[in-house]
Tab-separated table of C-alpha atoms in Angstrom:
chain	number	residue	atom	x	y	z
A	1	LYS	CA	-0.188	-0.423	0.134
A	2	GLU	CA	1.309	3.542	-1.190
A	3	LYS	CA	1.172	5.997	2.160
A	4	ASN	CA	-1.439	8.350	2.511
A	5	LYS	CA	-3.515	6.854	-0.346
A	6	LEU	CA	-7.719	7.152	-0.147
A	7	GLU	CA	-8.757	2.627	-1.251
A	8	LEU	CA	-11.918	1.938	-1.520
A	9	LYS	CA	-13.438	-1.713	-0.173
A	10	LYS	CA	-16.775	-3.218	-0.166
A	11	TYR	CA	-17.902	-4.517	2.398
A	12	TRP	CA	-21.611	-5.547	1.810
A	13	ASP	CA	-24.066	-6.464	-0.847
A	14	PHE	CA	-26.455	-8.351	-1.638
A	15	GLU	CA	-26.552	-11.884	-1.075
A	16	PHE	CA	-29.697	-14.038	-2.462
A	17	LYS	CA	-29.614	-17.268	0.022
A	18	ASN	CA	-33.023	-18.958	-1.379
A	19	ILE	CA	-34.423	-21.198	1.154
A	20	GLU	CA	-36.466	-22.923	-0.769
A	21	ASP	CA	-37.774	-25.788	1.573
A	22	LYS	CA	-40.395	-23.755	2.798
A	23	SER	CA	-44.525	-23.147	2.891
A	24	ASN	CA	-45.826	-20.232	1.520
A	25	ASP	CA	-47.293	-19.410	4.894
A	26	TYR	CA	-43.661	-19.844	6.277
A	27	TYR	CA	-42.607	-16.637	3.518
A	28	VAL	CA	-46.443	-14.382	4.320
A	29	ASP	CA	-45.992	-14.909	7.953
A	30	GLY	CA	-42.368	-13.677	7.442
A	31	LEU	CA	-42.327	-11.072	5.485
A	32	TYR	CA	-45.603	-8.997	7.707
A	33	GLU	CA	-43.580	-9.650	10.573
A	34	ASN	CA	-40.155	-8.601	9.712
A	35	LEU	CA	-41.735	-5.822	8.100
A	36	LYS	CA	-43.766	-4.758	11.425
A	37	LEU	CA	-40.689	-4.429	13.297
A	38	ALA	CA	-39.226	-2.153	10.465
A	39	ILE	CA	-42.343	0.263	10.680
A	40	LYS	CA	-41.508	-0.401	14.681
A	41	ARG	CA	-37.761	1.177	14.633
A	42	THR	CA	-38.860	4.307	11.924
A	43	PHE	CA	-42.158	5.039	13.098
A	44	SER	CA	-42.754	6.652	16.895
A	45	GLU	CA	-45.960	7.792	18.630
A	46	LYS	CA	-43.628	11.265	19.543
A	47	GLU	CA	-43.790	12.746	16.140
A	48	ASP	CA	-46.099	13.786	13.181
A	49	PHE	CA	-45.125	11.428	9.722
A	50	CYS	CA	-46.441	12.131	6.110
A	51	VAL	CA	-47.004	8.980	4.058
A	52	PRO	CA	-47.257	9.239	0.276
A	53	ILE	CA	-49.511	6.786	-0.817
A	54	SER	CA	-49.969	5.389	-3.917
A	55	GLY	CA	-52.347	3.188	-5.720
A	56	GLY	CA	-49.824	0.888	-5.691
A	57	LEU	CA	-48.496	-2.715	-3.333
A	58	ASP	CA	-45.673	-0.971	-0.779
A	59	SER	CA	-47.779	2.282	0.696
A	60	ARG	CA	-50.775	-0.465	1.047
A	61	ARG	CA	-48.861	-2.780	3.382
A	62	ILE	CA	-47.646	1.069	5.418
A	63	ALA	CA	-51.185	1.709	5.574
A	64	GLY	CA	-51.886	-1.111	7.042
A	65	LEU	CA	-49.883	-1.992	9.345
A	66	LEU	CA	-50.057	1.824	10.505
A	67	GLU	CA	-53.986	1.687	10.754
A	68	GLY	CA	-54.949	3.676	13.362
A	69	HIS	CA	-52.514	6.237	14.133
A	70	LYS	CA	-53.600	9.114	14.327
A	71	ASN	CA	-50.109	11.329	13.886
A	72	ILE	CA	-50.093	10.265	10.342
A	73	ILE	CA	-51.328	12.842	7.621
A	74	THR	CA	-51.567	10.680	4.103
A	75	VAL	CA	-50.931	12.666	0.689
A	76	THR	CA	-51.944	11.239	-3.400
A	77	TYR	CA	-50.738	13.167	-5.793
A	78	GLY	CA	-50.790	13.138	-9.511
A	79	HIS	CA	-53.104	14.663	-12.066
A	80	LYS	CA	-56.797	14.279	-10.838
A	81	HIS	CA	-58.025	11.029	-12.372
A	82	CYS	CA	-54.411	8.840	-12.595
A	83	TYR	CA	-55.735	5.307	-10.699
A	84	ASP	CA	-52.775	5.982	-8.107
A	85	VAL	CA	-54.828	9.289	-6.864
A	86	VAL	CA	-58.653	7.231	-6.782
A	87	PHE	CA	-57.245	4.275	-5.434
A	88	GLY	CA	-54.453	5.790	-2.935
A	89	ARG	CA	-56.996	7.925	-1.664
A	90	GLN	CA	-59.806	4.196	-1.044
A	91	ILE	CA	-56.708	2.640	0.763
A	92	ALA	CA	-56.328	6.411	2.976
A	93	LYS	CA	-60.078	6.215	3.779
A	94	VAL	CA	-60.311	2.254	4.813
A	95	ALA	CA	-57.093	2.722	6.533
A	96	GLY	CA	-58.055	5.264	8.987
A	97	PHE	CA	-56.251	7.987	7.897
A	98	GLU	CA	-56.548	12.206	7.143
A	99	ASN	CA	-55.737	12.622	2.698
A	100	ILE	CA	-54.002	15.345	0.904
A	101	PHE	CA	-54.784	15.538	-2.800
A	102	LEU	CA	-52.039	17.689	-4.551
A	103	GLU	CA	-52.926	18.245	-7.726
A	104	LEU	CA	-49.852	18.056	-9.905
A	105	PRO	CA	-49.085	21.410	-12.107
A	106	GLU	CA	-48.646	20.801	-15.362
A	107	ASP	CA	-45.752	22.979	-15.880
A	108	PHE	CA	-44.044	20.750	-12.733
A	109	MET	CA	-41.181	19.928	-15.606
A	110	SER	CA	-40.117	23.320	-16.129
A	111	ARG	CA	-41.507	24.546	-12.659
A	112	TYR	CA	-38.464	22.507	-10.482
A	113	ALA	CA	-36.133	21.057	-13.677
A	114	ARG	CA	-33.343	22.858	-12.806
A	115	GLU	CA	-33.337	22.481	-9.320
A	116	GLY	CA	-33.783	18.836	-9.459
A	117	VAL	CA	-30.850	18.059	-11.830
A	118	TRP	CA	-28.994	20.151	-9.213
A	119	LEU	CA	-30.449	17.990	-6.401
A	120	THR	CA	-30.780	14.599	-7.883
A	121	ASP	CA	-26.978	15.319	-9.834
A	122	GLY	CA	-28.718	14.472	-13.972
A	123	ASP	CA	-29.286	10.688	-12.441
A	124	ILE	CA	-33.792	11.134	-12.573
A	125	SER	CA	-35.235	12.590	-15.565
A	126	VAL	CA	-36.916	15.640	-15.146
A	127	HIS	CA	-40.081	13.629	-16.330
A	128	ASN	CA	-40.129	11.917	-12.716
A	129	PHE	CA	-40.048	15.361	-10.626
A	130	HIS	CA	-43.495	15.353	-9.647
A	131	SER	CA	-42.203	14.458	-5.937
A	132	PHE	CA	-42.002	17.702	-5.856
A	133	VAL	CA	-45.490	18.225	-5.023
A	134	ASN	CA	-44.772	16.804	-1.769
A	135	ARG	CA	-41.727	17.940	-0.715
A	136	ASP	CA	-43.347	21.833	-1.048
A	137	PHE	CA	-45.448	20.321	1.518
A	138	LEU	CA	-43.702	18.439	3.914
A	139	LYS	CA	-42.136	21.978	3.487
A	140	ASN	CA	-44.956	23.310	5.180
A	141	SER	CA	-45.708	20.444	6.983
A	142	GLY	CA	-43.027	19.788	9.363
A	143	ARG	CA	-43.509	16.817	9.155
A	144	ILE	CA	-41.815	14.117	8.523
A	145	MET	CA	-42.156	11.395	5.449
A	146	LEU	CA	-42.390	7.784	6.329
A	147	SER	CA	-41.482	6.590	2.504
A	148	GLY	CA	-42.660	2.934	0.444
A	149	ASP	CA	-40.208	3.338	-1.502
A	150	PHE	CA	-37.634	0.400	-2.530
A	151	GLY	CA	-40.495	-1.991	-1.691
A	152	GLY	CA	-40.996	-3.009	-5.711
A	153	THR	CA	-37.217	-3.191	-6.244
A	154	LEU	CA	-36.613	-5.494	-3.251
A	155	MET	CA	-39.305	-7.999	-3.787
A	156	GLY	CA	-39.073	-8.519	-7.947
A	157	VAL	CA	-40.396	-6.625	-9.429
A	158	ALA	CA	-37.303	-7.113	-12.521
A	159	VAL	CA	-38.144	-10.942	-11.654
A	160	ARG	CA	-39.918	-12.228	-15.153
A	161	GLU	CA	-41.563	-15.488	-16.373
A	162	GLU	CA	-39.530	-15.552	-18.793
A	163	TYR	CA	-35.602	-15.917	-16.956
A	164	PHE	CA	-37.564	-19.158	-15.945
A	165	LYS	CA	-38.663	-20.097	-19.564
A	166	GLU	CA	-36.241	-19.608	-21.594
A	167	LYS	CA	-32.448	-21.169	-21.888
A	168	PHE	CA	-30.131	-17.948	-22.471
A	169	ARG	CA	-27.112	-17.667	-22.800
A	170	GLU	CA	-25.421	-14.750	-21.607
A	171	GLU	CA	-25.404	-12.575	-24.893
A	172	ASP	CA	-28.944	-13.510	-25.238
A	173	PHE	CA	-29.960	-12.106	-21.902
A	174	ILE	CA	-27.967	-9.265	-21.205
A	175	ASN	CA	-29.334	-7.798	-24.584
A	176	PHE	CA	-33.267	-9.006	-23.498
A	177	LEU	CA	-32.402	-6.851	-20.029
A	178	LEU	CA	-30.856	-4.373	-22.598
A	179	GLN	CA	-34.652	-4.177	-24.615
A	180	LYS	CA	-37.005	-4.875	-21.901
A	181	LYS	CA	-36.016	-2.295	-19.180
A	182	TYR	CA	-32.676	-0.142	-20.258
A	183	SER	CA	-32.766	1.235	-22.880
A	184	PHE	CA	-36.117	2.613	-23.476
A	185	VAL	CA	-35.627	5.997	-24.277
A	186	PHE	CA	-32.025	5.599	-26.843
A	187	ASN	CA	-31.496	1.697	-27.393
A	188	ASP	CA	-28.376	1.657	-29.438
A	189	ASN	CA	-29.438	2.078	-33.027
A	190	GLU	CA	-30.078	5.742	-31.934
A	191	LEU	CA	-27.757	6.079	-30.298
A	192	ARG	CA	-26.097	6.063	-33.720
A	193	TYR	CA	-28.708	7.640	-35.449
A	194	TYR	CA	-28.633	10.967	-33.360
A	195	LEU	CA	-25.310	11.080	-32.290
A	196	GLN	CA	-22.044	12.818	-33.642
A	197	PRO	CA	-20.425	10.067	-35.090
A	198	SER	CA	-17.243	11.137	-33.028
A	199	ILE	CA	-19.442	10.590	-30.062
A	200	TYR	CA	-20.735	7.179	-30.924
A	201	ASP	CA	-17.511	5.168	-31.790
A	202	GLN	CA	-16.394	6.426	-28.129
A	203	ILE	CA	-19.354	4.753	-26.793
A	204	LYS	CA	-20.326	2.316	-28.879
A	205	GLY	CA	-20.841	-1.063	-26.884
A	206	MET	CA	-21.449	0.545	-23.401
A	207	GLN	CA	-24.076	-0.555	-21.605
A	208	TYR	CA	-23.531	-4.213	-23.024
A	209	ASN	CA	-20.227	-4.337	-21.984
A	210	PHE	CA	-21.682	-2.637	-18.379
A	211	VAL	CA	-24.328	-4.823	-17.633
A	212	LYS	CA	-22.470	-7.652	-18.371
A	213	GLN	CA	-19.271	-6.428	-15.794
A	214	ILE	CA	-22.967	-6.030	-12.944
A	215	ILE	CA	-24.253	-9.301	-13.672
A	216	LYS	CA	-20.925	-11.592	-13.025
A	217	ARG	CA	-20.480	-9.695	-9.589
A	218	CYS	CA	-23.998	-10.843	-8.632
A	219	PRO	CA	-23.724	-13.861	-6.066
A	220	SER	CA	-26.113	-15.903	-8.180
A	221	ASP	CA	-26.266	-18.254	-11.512
A	222	HIS	CA	-30.027	-17.518	-11.619
A	223	PHE	CA	-31.054	-15.226	-14.198
A	224	GLY	CA	-33.442	-14.230	-12.610
A	225	ASN	CA	-31.713	-13.312	-9.596
A	226	LYS	CA	-28.540	-11.870	-12.027
A	227	ALA	CA	-32.237	-9.167	-13.039
A	228	HIS	CA	-32.894	-8.373	-9.350
A	229	TYR	CA	-28.711	-7.534	-8.098
A	230	ILE	CA	-29.047	-5.042	-10.694
A	231	SER	CA	-32.065	-3.292	-9.988
A	232	LEU	CA	-30.720	-3.411	-6.851
A	233	THR	CA	-27.256	-1.952	-7.415
A	234	GLN	CA	-27.783	0.404	-10.552
A	235	GLY	CA	-31.945	0.925	-10.997
A	236	LEU	CA	-32.505	1.827	-7.000
A	237	PRO	CA	-29.657	4.488	-6.486
A	238	ARG	CA	-31.723	6.638	-8.730
A	239	TRP	CA	-35.125	6.405	-7.565
A	240	LEU	CA	-34.023	6.994	-3.939
A	241	TYR	CA	-33.590	10.245	-4.932
A	242	HIS	CA	-36.784	10.731	-4.932
A	243	VAL	CA	-36.580	10.035	-0.769
A	244	VAL	CA	-33.674	11.352	-0.131
A	245	ASP	CA	-32.389	14.203	-2.328
A	246	ILE	CA	-36.022	15.532	-3.235
A	247	PRO	CA	-37.767	15.423	0.211
A	248	GLY	CA	-35.380	14.513	2.295
A	249	SER	CA	-33.833	18.484	1.443
A	250	VAL	CA	-36.479	19.925	3.655
A	251	THR	CA	-37.308	16.711	6.082
A	252	LEU	CA	-36.287	13.528	7.427
A	253	ALA	CA	-37.663	10.461	5.189
A	254	ARG	CA	-37.583	6.952	6.618
A	255	ARG	CA	-37.422	3.905	4.503
A	256	PRO	CA	-38.314	0.624	6.041
A	257	PHE	CA	-37.931	-1.189	3.645
A	258	ALA	CA	-34.589	-0.470	3.674
A	259	ASP	CA	-34.477	-2.431	7.155
A	260	ASN	CA	-31.868	-4.715	6.816
A	261	ASP	CA	-33.409	-7.328	8.209
A	262	PHE	CA	-35.582	-6.637	6.057
A	263	VAL	CA	-33.544	-6.702	3.179
A	264	ASP	CA	-32.419	-10.252	3.598
A	265	PHE	CA	-35.147	-11.983	4.491
A	266	CYS	CA	-36.470	-10.184	0.951
A	267	LEU	CA	-34.117	-11.837	-0.958
A	268	SER	CA	-34.235	-15.168	0.937
A	269	LEU	CA	-37.621	-15.916	-0.734
A	270	PRO	CA	-37.254	-18.228	-3.196
A	271	LEU	CA	-36.806	-16.780	-7.494
A	272	ASN	CA	-40.618	-18.030	-8.165
A	273	PHE	CA	-42.118	-16.058	-4.788
A	274	ARG	CA	-40.768	-13.448	-6.045
A	275	LEU	CA	-41.599	-13.323	-9.722
A	276	GLU	CA	-43.630	-10.589	-10.320
A	277	THR	CA	-43.243	-9.759	-6.232
A	278	GLU	CA	-46.055	-13.197	-5.132
A	279	ALA	CA	-45.449	-12.444	-2.352
A	280	ASN	CA	-46.182	-9.244	-1.608
A	281	GLN	CA	-49.781	-9.655	-2.769
A	282	GLU	CA	-49.938	-12.254	-0.644
A	283	MET	CA	-49.149	-11.264	2.520
A	284	ILE	CA	-52.057	-8.673	1.415
A	285	ARG	CA	-54.254	-10.645	1.078
A	286	LYS	CA	-53.530	-12.557	4.167
A	287	TYR	CA	-52.966	-9.341	6.086
A	288	PHE	CA	-54.813	-7.033	4.867
A	289	PRO	CA	-58.118	-8.576	3.263
A	290	ARG	CA	-59.552	-4.845	2.806
A	291	LEU	CA	-56.631	-3.742	1.630
A	292	SER	CA	-56.597	-6.283	-1.031
A	293	LYS	CA	-60.212	-5.242	-3.090
A	294	ILE	CA	-58.655	-2.074	-3.694
A	295	PRO	CA	-57.495	-1.654	-7.566
A	296	THR	CA	-53.910	-1.317	-8.162
A	297	SER	CA	-53.034	1.778	-9.790
A	298	LYS	CA	-51.112	-0.971	-12.530
A	299	THR	CA	-53.590	-3.066	-13.502
A	300	GLY	CA	-56.775	-1.083	-12.392
A	301	PHE	CA	-57.904	-4.285	-10.738
A	302	PRO	CA	-58.436	-5.689	-7.256
A	303	LEU	CA	-55.651	-7.849	-6.092
A	304	ASP	CA	-57.997	-10.431	-6.096
A	305	LYS	CA	-58.903	-11.195	-9.902
A	306	PRO	CA	-59.782	-13.802	-11.169
A	307	TRP	CA	-56.497	-14.620	-13.449
A	308	PHE	CA	-57.601	-13.738	-16.503
A	309	TYR	CA	-58.383	-10.072	-15.759
A	310	GLU	CA	-54.845	-9.068	-15.515
A	311	ARG	CA	-53.973	-10.779	-19.095
A	312	VAL	CA	-57.135	-8.634	-20.680
A	313	TYR	CA	-56.444	-5.907	-18.878
A	314	TRP	CA	-52.666	-5.381	-21.150
A	315	ARG	CA	-54.423	-6.135	-24.911
A	316	VAL	CA	-57.288	-4.233	-23.836
A	317	ASN	CA	-55.060	-1.176	-22.300
A	318	ARG	CA	-52.209	-1.896	-25.286
A	319	LEU	CA	-54.740	-1.039	-28.181
A	320	LYS	CA	-56.384	2.118	-26.432
A	321	ASN	CA	-52.863	3.720	-25.404
A	322	ARG	CA	-51.079	2.669	-28.363
A	323	ILE	CA	-52.555	1.353	-31.454
A	324	ILE	CA	-55.284	3.554	-31.893
A	325	PRO	CA	-53.817	6.700	-31.526
A	326	LYS	CA	-50.914	5.370	-33.422
A	327	LEU	CA	-53.897	4.634	-36.047
A	328	THR	CA	-55.245	7.611	-36.072
A	329	SER	CA	-52.882	10.217	-36.107
A	330	GLY	CA	-53.397	10.974	-32.201
A	331	LEU	CA	-56.586	12.222	-33.241
A	332	ILE	CA	-57.908	9.259	-31.209
A	333	LYS	CA	-56.926	9.306	-27.651
A	334	PHE	CA	-58.182	8.075	-24.416
A	335	HIS	CA	-57.424	9.525	-21.414
A	336	LYS	CA	-54.227	7.927	-19.404
A	337	ARG	CA	-54.961	6.922	-16.150
A	338	GLU	CA	-51.492	4.882	-15.151
A	339	ASP	CA	-49.221	7.336	-15.341
A	340	TYR	CA	-49.216	11.175	-12.744
A	341	ALA	CA	-48.943	13.004	-15.775
A	342	HIS	CA	-49.689	13.832	-19.410
A	343	TYR	CA	-45.793	13.667	-20.266
A	344	ASP	CA	-46.913	13.980	-23.552
A	345	ASP	CA	-49.136	16.653	-23.472
A	346	TRP	CA	-48.262	18.664	-20.891
A	347	LEU	CA	-45.062	19.094	-23.346
A	348	ARG	CA	-46.686	20.546	-25.798
A	349	ASN	CA	-48.194	23.087	-23.905
A	350	ASN	CA	-46.895	26.642	-23.687
A	351	SER	CA	-44.770	27.084	-21.206
A	352	SER	CA	-42.883	24.013	-21.171
A	353	LYS	CA	-41.797	24.419	-25.167
A	354	TYR	CA	-40.698	27.504	-23.939
A	355	PHE	CA	-38.614	26.080	-22.305
A	356	ILE	CA	-37.732	23.403	-23.951
A	357	LYS	CA	-37.028	25.207	-26.751
A	358	ARG	CA	-34.553	27.896	-24.763
A	359	ALA	CA	-33.036	24.890	-22.941
A	360	LEU	CA	-32.050	23.392	-26.456
A	361	LYS	CA	-29.546	26.225	-27.105
A	362	ASN	CA	-26.801	25.231	-25.064
A	363	ASP	CA	-24.179	24.809	-27.772
A	364	ILE	CA	-23.439	21.579	-25.494
A	365	TYR	CA	-25.722	20.102	-28.071
A	366	ASP	CA	-24.185	20.973	-31.220
A	367	VAL	CA	-21.027	18.043	-29.069
A	368	PHE	CA	-22.713	15.877	-28.819
A	369	PHE	CA	-25.600	15.295	-31.134
A	370	LYS	CA	-26.296	16.398	-34.856
A	371	ARG	CA	-28.748	19.884	-34.564
A	372	ASN	CA	-31.191	19.520	-37.337
A	373	LEU	CA	-32.100	15.902	-36.350
A	374	LEU	CA	-33.372	16.709	-32.604
A	375	GLU	CA	-34.984	19.730	-34.184
A	376	GLY	CA	-37.044	17.303	-36.152
A	377	LEU	CA	-37.155	15.166	-33.329
A	378	LEU	CA	-38.777	17.998	-31.404
A	379	THR	CA	-41.225	18.671	-34.101
A	380	LYS	CA	-42.504	15.577	-34.596
A	381	HIS	CA	-44.174	15.086	-30.998
A	382	PHE	CA	-44.995	19.043	-31.178
A	383	CYS	CA	-47.158	18.172	-33.769
A	384	ARG	CA	-48.429	14.803	-32.212
A	385	LYS	CA	-47.046	12.151	-34.516
A	386	THR	CA	-45.007	10.345	-32.855
A	387	ASN	CA	-44.776	10.645	-28.748
A	388	GLU	CA	-41.101	11.817	-27.995
A	389	TYR	CA	-40.870	12.525	-24.142
A	390	HIS	CA	-38.820	10.355	-22.940
A	391	LYS	CA	-36.015	11.407	-25.481
A	392	ILE	CA	-36.803	15.056	-25.391
A	393	THR	CA	-36.673	14.877	-21.079
A	394	ALA	CA	-34.220	12.936	-21.026
A	395	LEU	CA	-31.960	15.227	-23.556
A	396	LEU	CA	-33.226	18.042	-21.595
A	397	THR	CA	-32.086	17.015	-17.934
A	398	PHE	CA	-29.225	16.577	-20.150
A	399	GLY	CA	-28.528	20.118	-21.058
A	400	LEU	CA	-29.104	21.152	-17.493
A	401	TRP	CA	-26.320	18.751	-16.502
A	402	ALA	CA	-24.042	19.983	-18.348
A	403	GLU	CA	-25.174	23.208	-17.873
A	404	ILE	CA	-25.389	23.484	-13.640
A	405	PHE	CA	-22.628	21.696	-13.598
A	406	ASN	CA	-19.851	23.271	-16.406
A	407	TYR	CA	-19.049	20.089	-17.812
A	408	GLY	CA	-17.937	21.111	-21.183
């Protein structure tokens, strides 16, 4: 060792124990008891709390375990028709909590973009800054936030059925992950199209090689565990910005799902019980049956629905939100209730268009991108020919990051 040289050593990592010889009741009861203990460690009757409630599974588990406590206010946020607001308020009512609806303003992206990029080091795209409305509420209320973030990732939302049916080669597995999960904004062909040739040559294959390095570090050979490991180590830290850096800039933010004992127990669940958070759903059905009857924001159906409902839902949803709008060039469009915001339309309002066009005048875009193609991308979106909000908000995030941190 060189004298006075800083050395970094990793002292902990996620571990998949996969205890296979237990009954379903063992896992469901264990989840309940370990989460109950985690809540006890993060909650106190002597403090006032704010619990964000959505239509998902994690916040309803917290609501179920805290039912009856009087020092809690719940909040829901989004556009007023979105499932997270509609179902979140139902969960709060059943659990006996006061609920406050925080309506998301149409200009939230332009309003919070600069501050959000600064707080999150550019790791979160500006269209995900809806949690700022909760931050503003917390700033005025003085309450501690108790968040359900991390629960879905920990419970196995990244574990898909394909990892059990398919006999992947490593190369196929990585390409599958990139296609389905991690390259949905700009895939490799799109990067080649939009980037300057000299820039693309430098980053070509970087996504593939990065994922390959991560899965080699995974302490398991099963591709289901590898997918879960990538989600835990790469996707999760970015999403925790919603809990730590945004609300945490004005108040304490506590995360029961990050409790060490609870994490260890969840990762001991067999893969088939982590598949699409199956154990999570079973626990809610058993311990919080009234909450299981409230639909989820993911499907629009309650947890005790017949098995075929979800398959029907996905087909109808695809027809409504993709096929019909595309065939009619956007003339026929259904009200989207699955997302917090109408991202595509809200990017087309005058204040957002002005903010985007002004931001994209930054010279950094000429260094990295083909300017005429970016202009074409904006035109197609603003004229409703295509929906490019993911690309536009990613580009906007990049430019603001470069400007704030004086890159280039």
